[in-house]
Amino acid sequence: MGFGRYVTARVLWAGVVSLIITTITFLLLSAAPNPDVQQAATQAALQGGDPAEATQRARELRGLDEPLYVRYFDFIQGVYTLDWGWSSSRSQPVIEAVGNSLYYTAQYSIPWTVLTVILGPLVGVYSAANMYSWRDHAATGFAFFGYAIPNFFFGIILLLIFGVWLEVIPIVYNTDVAVFSVENAIQLAIPVFVLVTGSIGAVMRVSRNESAEFQNADFMKTAKAKGVSPLRAYAYHVMRPTLVPLSTTLVGQLLALFLGSSLLVEVVFGIPGLGRLIFEALTAQDTNLVLGTTLFFTFVAVVGNLIEDLVFTVLDPRISYDDR
């Protein structure tokens, strides 16, 4: 199997996985009581009407009286045509609400991801090159401090120091400033710092352990004997093989933080992103909006794992496509 066929197979399998997850989501949604139908029945009972008649009318208006397979195909068609329904809490289409929130999430998640991908392996390799020295202990201590402290607590402390006491950052995120401006960079500096310190710990530890093994290998001794500069030797002979096992940890850590910690950071700093969107949707019991954000995070996880497989294959030429 060539590389092109392998990529095609992985993309198709990612589509199958997303379809399976979407199907499970539909079945769970169908089994759960619809809050709009329950609200219609309650309102009819309070006004002296017939709750059963109101329930039936509400089910007909929402297409819930159709057979399960009909609703399933309509649901799948809506998912893949980006018709995710109407958000009752925001009075706008779900896909529009997700897109507006993604605009603000991307402003801090992109620099956070770039910094994590760059700093995590570099700190790990630097720590391994100075193993058991004060530089190693300092780098390890910094990395694991951010990994150990809860992101939301760390964010509150930094917001209290820089926002309330020093007054150098706004307490609440200002959506009126331009994206590429100094004001926006200032108000996003602390959220990005919190997420970066929380994500480089595991990345740094894996890269440190792997690079410590490679720096004493025979090919490193040969490179040093030939007069290769230390910077080039570490960049080519240590960093590249370190990235092979690190790719799994890196993608997993970024996905975990993106799906979980971003919610806490956005609530703390008042960023109207995807984390706050799903939080407010759960609070308001907006079923369509909860479903839409869940589907988005599902697709992000599937695409992230697909990229992980492809990067893993590109970085390690020893991998046989036939075996996989």
Short mmCIF file of C-alpha atoms in Angstrom, two decimals:
data_model
loop_
_atom_site.label_atom_id
_atom_site.label_comp_id
_atom_site.label_asym_id
_atom_site.label_seq_id
_atom_site.Cartn_x
_atom_site.Cartn_y
_atom_site.Cartn_z
CA MET A 1 0.00 0.00 0.00
CA GLY A 2 1.43 3.37 -1.01
CA PHE A 3 1.30 6.56 1.00
CA GLY A 4 -1.58 7.98 -1.05
CA ARG A 5 -3.73 4.89 -0.52
CA TYR A 6 -2.87 4.89 3.16
CA VAL A 7 -3.95 8.53 3.54
CA THR A 8 -7.17 7.80 1.64
CA ALA A 9 -7.91 4.81 3.87
CA ARG A 10 -7.29 6.86 7.03
CA VAL A 11 -9.53 9.69 5.80
CA LEU A 12 -12.33 7.24 4.97
CA TRP A 13 -11.96 5.58 8.37
CA ALA A 14 -12.16 9.00 10.03
CA GLY A 15 -15.43 9.56 8.17
CA VAL A 16 -16.75 6.20 9.41
CA VAL A 17 -15.78 7.03 12.99
CA SER A 18 -17.51 10.42 12.80
CA LEU A 19 -20.63 8.72 11.40
CA ILE A 20 -20.64 6.20 14.26
CA ILE A 21 -20.29 8.94 16.86
CA THR A 22 -22.98 10.99 15.16
CA THR A 23 -25.31 7.98 15.16
CA ILE A 24 -24.72 7.37 18.86
CA THR A 25 -25.41 11.05 19.52
CA PHE A 26 -28.69 10.81 17.62
CA LEU A 27 -29.80 7.70 19.55
CA LEU A 28 -29.01 9.33 22.88
CA LEU A 29 -30.83 12.47 21.81
CA SER A 30 -33.86 10.45 20.70
CA ALA A 31 -33.98 8.55 23.99
CA ALA A 32 -33.80 11.73 26.08
CA PRO A 33 -36.99 13.72 26.72
CA ASN A 34 -37.33 16.83 24.60
CA PRO A 35 -37.43 19.93 26.84
CA ASP A 36 -39.54 21.89 24.32
CA VAL A 37 -42.22 19.19 24.36
CA GLN A 38 -42.18 19.07 28.15
CA GLN A 39 -42.45 22.86 28.31
CA ALA A 40 -45.43 22.84 25.94
CA ALA A 41 -47.21 20.23 28.09
CA THR A 42 -46.49 22.17 31.30
CA GLN A 43 -47.67 25.46 29.80
CA ALA A 44 -50.90 23.83 28.56
CA ALA A 45 -51.57 22.36 32.01
CA LEU A 46 -51.02 25.74 33.69
CA GLN A 47 -53.41 27.43 31.24
CA GLY A 48 -56.11 24.80 31.72
CA GLY A 49 -55.56 23.07 28.37
CA ASP A 50 -54.99 19.43 27.48
CA PRO A 51 -51.33 18.48 28.12
CA ALA A 52 -51.59 15.36 25.92
CA GLU A 53 -52.89 17.39 22.99
CA ALA A 54 -50.21 20.03 23.50
CA THR A 55 -47.55 17.33 23.64
CA GLN A 56 -48.76 15.76 20.40
CA ARG A 57 -48.90 19.14 18.66
CA ALA A 58 -45.37 19.99 19.83
CA ARG A 59 -44.08 16.64 18.62
CA GLU A 60 -45.67 17.16 15.21
CA LEU A 61 -44.20 20.66 14.88
CA ARG A 62 -40.72 19.29 15.59
CA GLY A 63 -41.08 16.18 13.44
CA LEU A 64 -40.83 13.86 16.44
CA ASP A 65 -43.89 11.90 15.34
CA GLU A 66 -41.99 10.59 12.29
CA PRO A 67 -40.49 7.05 12.34
CA LEU A 68 -37.05 6.74 13.87
CA TYR A 69 -35.29 5.90 10.60
CA VAL A 70 -36.82 8.94 8.87
CA ARG A 71 -35.64 11.24 11.65
CA TYR A 72 -32.23 9.58 11.55
CA PHE A 73 -31.68 10.25 7.84
CA ASP A 74 -32.95 13.83 8.26
CA PHE A 75 -30.57 14.24 11.18
CA ILE A 76 -27.56 12.87 9.25
CA GLN A 77 -28.39 15.07 6.28
CA GLY A 78 -28.60 18.10 8.54
CA VAL A 79 -25.28 17.28 10.22
CA TYR A 80 -23.28 16.94 7.04
CA THR A 81 -24.99 19.89 5.33
CA LEU A 82 -24.32 22.06 8.42
CA ASP A 83 -28.03 22.48 9.13
CA TRP A 84 -27.82 21.95 12.89
CA GLY A 85 -31.14 23.52 13.79
CA TRP A 86 -32.17 26.65 15.65
CA SER A 87 -30.79 27.84 18.97
CA SER A 88 -33.67 28.90 21.20
CA SER A 89 -31.41 30.56 23.77
CA ARG A 90 -29.58 32.70 21.19
CA SER A 91 -32.35 33.09 18.59
CA GLN A 92 -30.05 32.21 15.72
CA PRO A 93 -29.02 29.11 13.73
CA VAL A 94 -26.76 26.76 15.67
CA ILE A 95 -24.08 26.74 12.98
CA GLU A 96 -23.98 30.55 13.12
CA ALA A 97 -23.62 30.51 16.92
CA VAL A 98 -20.81 27.95 16.69
CA GLY A 99 -19.05 29.98 13.99
CA ASN A 100 -19.25 33.21 16.00
CA SER A 101 -17.83 31.49 19.10
CA LEU A 102 -15.11 29.74 17.09
CA TYR A 103 -13.93 33.16 15.93
CA TYR A 104 -13.02 34.09 19.51
CA THR A 105 -11.71 30.64 20.46
CA ALA A 106 -9.31 30.66 17.52
CA GLN A 107 -7.76 33.94 18.70
CA TYR A 108 -6.18 32.27 21.72
CA SER A 109 -6.10 28.59 20.67
CA ILE A 110 -3.93 29.16 17.58
CA PRO A 111 -1.08 30.98 19.40
CA TRP A 112 -1.41 28.56 22.32
CA THR A 113 -1.04 25.54 19.99
CA VAL A 114 1.90 27.05 18.12
CA LEU A 115 3.74 27.93 21.34
CA THR A 116 3.10 24.48 22.83
CA VAL A 117 4.33 22.69 19.72
CA ILE A 118 7.50 24.81 19.69
CA LEU A 119 8.31 25.22 23.39
CA GLY A 120 7.41 21.75 24.66
CA PRO A 121 9.93 19.76 22.59
CA LEU A 122 12.58 22.48 22.84
CA VAL A 123 12.40 22.61 26.64
CA GLY A 124 12.51 18.80 26.76
CA VAL A 125 15.58 18.54 24.53
CA TYR A 126 17.29 21.38 26.40
CA SER A 127 16.56 19.64 29.71
CA ALA A 128 17.96 16.34 28.40
CA ALA A 129 21.10 18.04 27.09
CA ASN A 130 21.70 19.45 30.59
CA MET A 131 20.44 16.41 32.51
CA TYR A 132 20.66 16.57 36.32
CA SER A 133 22.02 20.10 36.25
CA TRP A 134 20.31 23.18 37.70
CA ARG A 135 19.10 24.01 34.17
CA ASP A 136 17.39 20.63 33.98
CA HIS A 137 15.75 21.11 37.37
CA ALA A 138 14.65 24.65 36.51
CA ALA A 139 13.10 23.60 33.19
CA THR A 140 11.40 20.58 34.74
CA GLY A 141 10.09 22.63 37.66
CA PHE A 142 8.66 25.31 35.38
CA ALA A 143 6.99 22.76 33.12
CA PHE A 144 5.44 20.75 35.93
CA PHE A 145 4.31 23.79 37.88
CA GLY A 146 1.95 24.71 35.05
CA TYR A 147 0.93 21.08 34.61
CA ALA A 148 0.13 20.60 38.31
CA ILE A 149 -1.78 23.79 39.09
CA PRO A 150 -5.44 23.86 37.90
CA ASN A 151 -5.85 26.15 34.92
CA PHE A 152 -8.94 27.92 36.23
CA PHE A 153 -7.29 28.61 39.62
CA PHE A 154 -4.07 29.80 37.97
CA GLY A 155 -6.13 32.01 35.66
CA ILE A 156 -8.02 33.58 38.58
CA ILE A 157 -4.76 34.31 40.43
CA LEU A 158 -3.16 35.94 37.37
CA LEU A 159 -6.35 37.88 36.64
CA LEU A 160 -6.37 39.13 40.22
CA ILE A 161 -2.72 40.20 40.03
CA PHE A 162 -2.57 41.75 36.55
CA GLY A 163 -6.20 42.80 36.17
CA VAL A 164 -7.25 43.99 39.62
CA TRP A 165 -4.02 44.96 41.37
CA LEU A 166 -1.76 46.10 38.53
CA GLU A 167 -4.59 47.00 36.09
CA VAL A 168 -2.52 46.13 33.01
CA ILE A 169 -5.13 43.81 31.44
CA PRO A 170 -8.92 44.13 31.23
CA ILE A 171 -10.88 42.06 33.75
CA VAL A 172 -13.49 41.11 31.15
CA TYR A 173 -12.59 40.30 27.54
CA ASN A 174 -13.36 43.17 25.18
CA THR A 175 -14.83 41.97 21.89
CA ASP A 176 -14.69 45.42 20.27
CA VAL A 177 -10.90 45.55 19.78
CA ALA A 178 -9.34 44.49 16.50
CA VAL A 179 -7.97 40.95 16.26
CA PHE A 180 -4.48 41.98 15.15
CA SER A 181 -3.94 44.77 17.65
CA VAL A 182 -1.83 45.42 20.73
CA GLU A 183 -4.94 45.66 22.89
CA ASN A 184 -6.10 42.20 21.84
CA ALA A 185 -2.63 40.74 22.36
CA ILE A 186 -2.53 42.17 25.89
CA GLN A 187 -5.91 40.79 26.90
CA LEU A 188 -5.11 37.36 25.43
CA ALA A 189 -1.59 37.11 26.88
CA ILE A 190 -2.68 35.70 30.24
CA PRO A 191 -5.16 33.10 28.84
CA VAL A 192 -2.53 31.90 26.36
CA PHE A 193 0.12 31.77 29.10
CA VAL A 194 -2.18 29.72 31.36
CA LEU A 195 -2.91 27.20 28.60
CA VAL A 196 0.71 26.95 27.45
CA THR A 197 2.01 26.30 30.96
CA GLY A 198 -0.70 23.69 31.42
CA SER A 199 0.14 21.83 28.23
CA ILE A 200 3.93 21.75 27.94
CA GLY A 201 4.48 19.64 31.06
CA ALA A 202 3.65 16.24 29.58
CA VAL A 203 5.12 17.23 26.20
CA MET A 204 8.35 18.31 27.83
CA ARG A 205 8.62 15.14 29.92
CA VAL A 206 8.17 12.81 26.94
CA SER A 207 10.60 14.76 24.76
CA ARG A 208 13.14 14.83 27.61
CA ASN A 209 13.04 11.07 28.14
CA GLU A 210 13.12 10.25 24.43
CA SER A 211 15.87 12.71 23.56
CA ALA A 212 17.97 11.51 26.53
CA GLU A 213 17.95 8.07 24.92
CA PHE A 214 18.84 9.35 21.45
CA GLN A 215 21.62 11.75 22.48
CA ASN A 216 23.77 8.83 23.64
CA ALA A 217 23.10 6.72 20.56
CA ASP A 218 25.80 5.67 18.12
CA PHE A 219 24.63 8.02 15.37
CA MET A 220 25.05 11.01 17.72
CA LYS A 221 28.59 9.91 18.57
CA THR A 222 29.33 9.56 14.87
CA ALA A 223 27.92 13.01 14.13
CA LYS A 224 30.01 14.60 16.88
CA ALA A 225 33.11 12.75 15.65
CA LYS A 226 32.55 14.18 12.16
CA GLY A 227 32.46 17.70 13.59
CA VAL A 228 28.75 18.35 13.25
CA SER A 229 27.72 21.36 15.33
CA PRO A 230 25.76 20.53 18.52
CA LEU A 231 22.80 22.62 17.36
CA ARG A 232 22.52 20.77 14.05
CA ALA A 233 23.14 17.39 15.69
CA TYR A 234 20.34 17.90 18.20
CA ALA A 235 17.98 19.42 15.64
CA TYR A 236 18.37 16.64 13.06
CA HIS A 237 19.50 13.55 14.96
CA VAL A 238 17.64 14.02 18.25
CA MET A 239 14.61 16.23 17.61
CA ARG A 240 13.22 14.30 14.64
CA PRO A 241 13.16 10.81 16.21
CA THR A 242 11.88 12.39 19.44
CA LEU A 243 8.86 13.78 17.59
CA VAL A 244 7.70 10.28 16.57
CA PRO A 245 6.50 9.12 20.03
CA LEU A 246 5.88 12.73 21.03
CA SER A 247 3.23 13.22 18.32
CA THR A 248 0.78 10.98 20.18
CA THR A 249 1.26 12.80 23.49
CA LEU A 250 1.17 16.20 21.82
CA VAL A 251 -2.15 15.66 20.01
CA GLY A 252 -3.72 14.03 23.06
CA GLN A 253 -2.70 16.87 25.37
CA LEU A 254 -3.88 19.58 22.99
CA LEU A 255 -7.24 17.89 22.41
CA ALA A 256 -7.78 17.34 26.13
CA LEU A 257 -7.05 20.98 26.92
CA PHE A 258 -9.05 22.27 23.96
CA LEU A 259 -12.11 20.23 24.93
CA GLY A 260 -11.89 20.77 28.67
CA SER A 261 -9.67 23.53 29.95
CA SER A 262 -10.74 26.02 27.29
CA LEU A 263 -14.19 26.05 28.93
CA LEU A 264 -12.71 27.04 32.30
CA VAL A 265 -10.39 29.64 30.80
CA GLU A 266 -13.19 31.26 28.82
CA VAL A 267 -15.46 31.40 31.86
CA VAL A 268 -12.70 32.96 33.98
CA PHE A 269 -11.64 35.59 31.43
CA GLY A 270 -15.08 36.18 29.91
CA ILE A 271 -14.12 35.10 26.40
CA PRO A 272 -17.27 34.34 24.33
CA GLY A 273 -15.80 31.21 22.74
CA LEU A 274 -16.90 27.62 22.29
CA GLY A 275 -16.30 26.73 25.93
CA ARG A 276 -18.68 29.37 27.21
CA LEU A 277 -21.10 28.57 24.41
CA ILE A 278 -21.54 24.95 25.48
CA PHE A 279 -21.65 25.99 29.14
CA GLU A 280 -24.45 28.49 28.50
CA ALA A 281 -26.25 25.98 26.27
CA LEU A 282 -26.24 23.39 29.06
CA THR A 283 -27.44 25.98 31.55
CA ALA A 284 -30.26 27.08 29.26
CA GLN A 285 -31.09 23.45 28.27
CA ASP A 286 -30.75 24.42 24.61
CA THR A 287 -30.73 20.92 23.10
CA ASN A 288 -29.87 21.93 19.54
CA LEU A 289 -27.00 24.13 20.66
CA VAL A 290 -25.62 21.42 22.97
CA LEU A 291 -25.81 18.96 20.09
CA GLY A 292 -24.10 21.36 17.68
CA THR A 293 -21.17 22.11 19.99
CA THR A 294 -20.83 18.41 20.82
CA LEU A 295 -20.67 17.55 17.13
CA PHE A 296 -18.05 20.24 16.56
CA PHE A 297 -15.81 18.93 19.34
CA THR A 298 -16.33 15.40 18.00
CA PHE A 299 -15.16 16.40 14.54
CA VAL A 300 -12.17 18.21 16.05
CA ALA A 301 -11.17 15.05 17.93
CA VAL A 302 -11.55 12.87 14.83
CA VAL A 303 -9.55 15.26 12.65
CA GLY A 304 -6.90 15.59 15.38
CA ASN A 305 -6.41 11.83 15.56
CA LEU A 306 -6.27 11.65 11.76
CA ILE A 307 -3.51 14.29 11.70
CA GLU A 308 -1.71 12.37 14.45
CA ASP A 309 -1.68 9.18 12.36
CA LEU A 310 -0.42 10.99 9.27
CA VAL A 311 2.30 12.91 11.15
CA PHE A 312 3.39 9.71 12.88
CA THR A 313 3.77 8.01 9.51
CA VAL A 314 5.66 10.89 7.89
CA LEU A 315 8.11 11.28 10.77
CA ASP A 316 8.99 7.58 10.98
CA PRO A 317 9.92 6.19 7.52
CA ARG A 318 10.32 2.70 9.02
CA ILE A 319 6.54 2.33 9.28
CA SER A 320 5.08 -0.07 6.75
CA TYR A 321 1.74 0.95 5.30
CA ASP A 322 0.83 -2.69 4.68
CA ASP A 323 1.12 -3.47 8.40
CA ARG A 324 -1.16 -0.61 9.28
#
